[in-house]
C-alpha cells in the first residue's frame, strides 16, 4: 500500500471516518392550519426583523422602523407591479 505524501494525514484517517448526515431539504408549501400558519409567520418575521437590525449595524445602512420599533412595510422586488 502506498504511503500518503502528506505526513500530517495518516493512511488510516480517511478509511473509516463516518460521514455526517446532511440536513434534508424542506419542501415549501402552504401551512393549511390557520393557527400554525400565524405562529410560523410571527416567528419568521421576528427573525427577519432581528437580521435587519443586525444588517443596519454591521453595514451602516438605514432600515426604517417606527418609533415603537416596528417595521411597517416591506416590499420585495418580485411583488412590485
Short mmCIF file of C-alpha atoms in Angstrom, two decimals:
data_model
loop_
_atom_site.label_atom_id
_atom_site.label_comp_id
_atom_site.label_asym_id
_atom_site.label_seq_id
_atom_site.Cartn_x
_atom_site.Cartn_y
_atom_site.Cartn_z
CA UNK A 1 0.00 0.00 0.00
CA UNK A 2 1.40 3.41 -0.95
CA UNK A 3 2.09 5.87 1.81
CA UNK A 4 0.38 9.22 1.86
CA UNK A 5 2.71 12.02 0.75
CA UNK A 6 1.38 14.33 3.46
CA UNK A 7 2.91 13.30 6.81
CA UNK A 8 0.13 15.06 8.74
CA UNK A 9 -2.50 12.73 7.27
CA UNK A 10 -2.41 9.09 8.28
CA UNK A 11 -3.42 6.49 5.71
CA UNK A 12 -5.95 5.18 8.24
CA UNK A 13 -7.55 8.56 8.91
CA UNK A 14 -9.78 8.65 5.88
CA UNK A 15 -10.65 4.95 5.65
CA UNK A 16 -13.15 4.62 8.48
CA UNK A 17 -14.33 8.17 9.04
CA UNK A 18 -18.13 8.24 9.45
CA UNK A 19 -19.92 10.63 7.15
CA UNK A 20 -22.03 13.39 8.60
CA UNK A 21 -25.66 13.34 7.61
CA UNK A 22 -26.86 16.44 5.82
CA UNK A 23 -30.00 18.33 6.58
CA UNK A 24 -32.85 17.33 4.35
CA UNK A 25 -34.41 19.90 2.09
CA UNK A 26 -37.62 21.41 3.38
CA UNK A 27 -40.45 21.48 0.92
CA UNK A 28 -42.04 24.91 0.70
CA UNK A 29 -45.80 24.62 0.82
CA UNK A 30 -48.66 26.50 2.42
CA UNK A 31 -49.42 25.62 6.03
CA UNK A 32 -53.10 24.74 5.95
CA UNK A 33 -53.83 25.16 9.68
CA UNK A 34 -54.52 28.87 10.20
CA UNK A 35 -53.19 28.95 13.77
CA UNK A 36 -49.96 27.13 12.88
CA UNK A 37 -49.50 29.39 9.87
CA UNK A 38 -49.78 32.51 12.05
CA UNK A 39 -47.32 31.15 14.62
CA UNK A 40 -44.81 30.32 11.88
CA UNK A 41 -45.26 33.74 10.29
CA UNK A 42 -44.66 35.51 13.62
CA UNK A 43 -41.51 33.51 14.38
CA UNK A 44 -40.04 34.03 10.92
CA UNK A 45 -40.99 37.71 10.88
CA UNK A 46 -39.28 38.30 14.20
CA UNK A 47 -36.16 36.57 12.88
CA UNK A 48 -36.17 38.78 9.78
CA UNK A 49 -36.51 41.93 11.89
CA UNK A 50 -33.55 40.82 14.01
CA UNK A 51 -31.47 40.28 10.87
CA UNK A 52 -32.50 43.69 9.50
CA UNK A 53 -31.30 45.36 12.69
CA UNK A 54 -28.01 43.45 12.52
CA UNK A 55 -27.58 44.48 8.88
CA UNK A 56 -28.10 48.12 9.81
CA UNK A 57 -25.37 47.93 12.44
CA UNK A 58 -22.87 45.82 10.51
CA UNK A 59 -23.15 47.58 7.15
CA UNK A 60 -24.12 51.09 8.21
CA UNK A 61 -27.34 51.04 6.19
CA UNK A 62 -30.69 52.58 7.01
CA UNK A 63 -33.50 50.23 7.92
CA UNK A 64 -36.70 52.10 8.68
CA UNK A 65 -38.63 51.30 11.85
CA UNK A 66 -41.38 53.18 13.65
CA UNK A 67 -40.78 54.87 17.00
CA UNK A 68 -42.15 51.73 18.65
CA UNK A 69 -39.59 49.58 16.85
CA UNK A 70 -41.98 48.02 14.33
CA UNK A 71 -41.26 47.67 10.65
CA UNK A 72 -44.49 48.59 8.90
CA UNK A 73 -43.85 47.81 5.27
CA UNK A 74 -41.59 45.62 3.24
CA UNK A 75 -41.78 45.03 -0.48
CA UNK A 76 -39.70 42.51 -2.35
CA UNK A 77 -38.84 43.27 -5.96
CA UNK A 78 -40.89 40.43 -7.44
CA UNK A 79 -44.16 41.64 -5.88
CA UNK A 80 -43.97 45.24 -7.08
CA UNK A 81 -46.26 45.88 -10.00
#
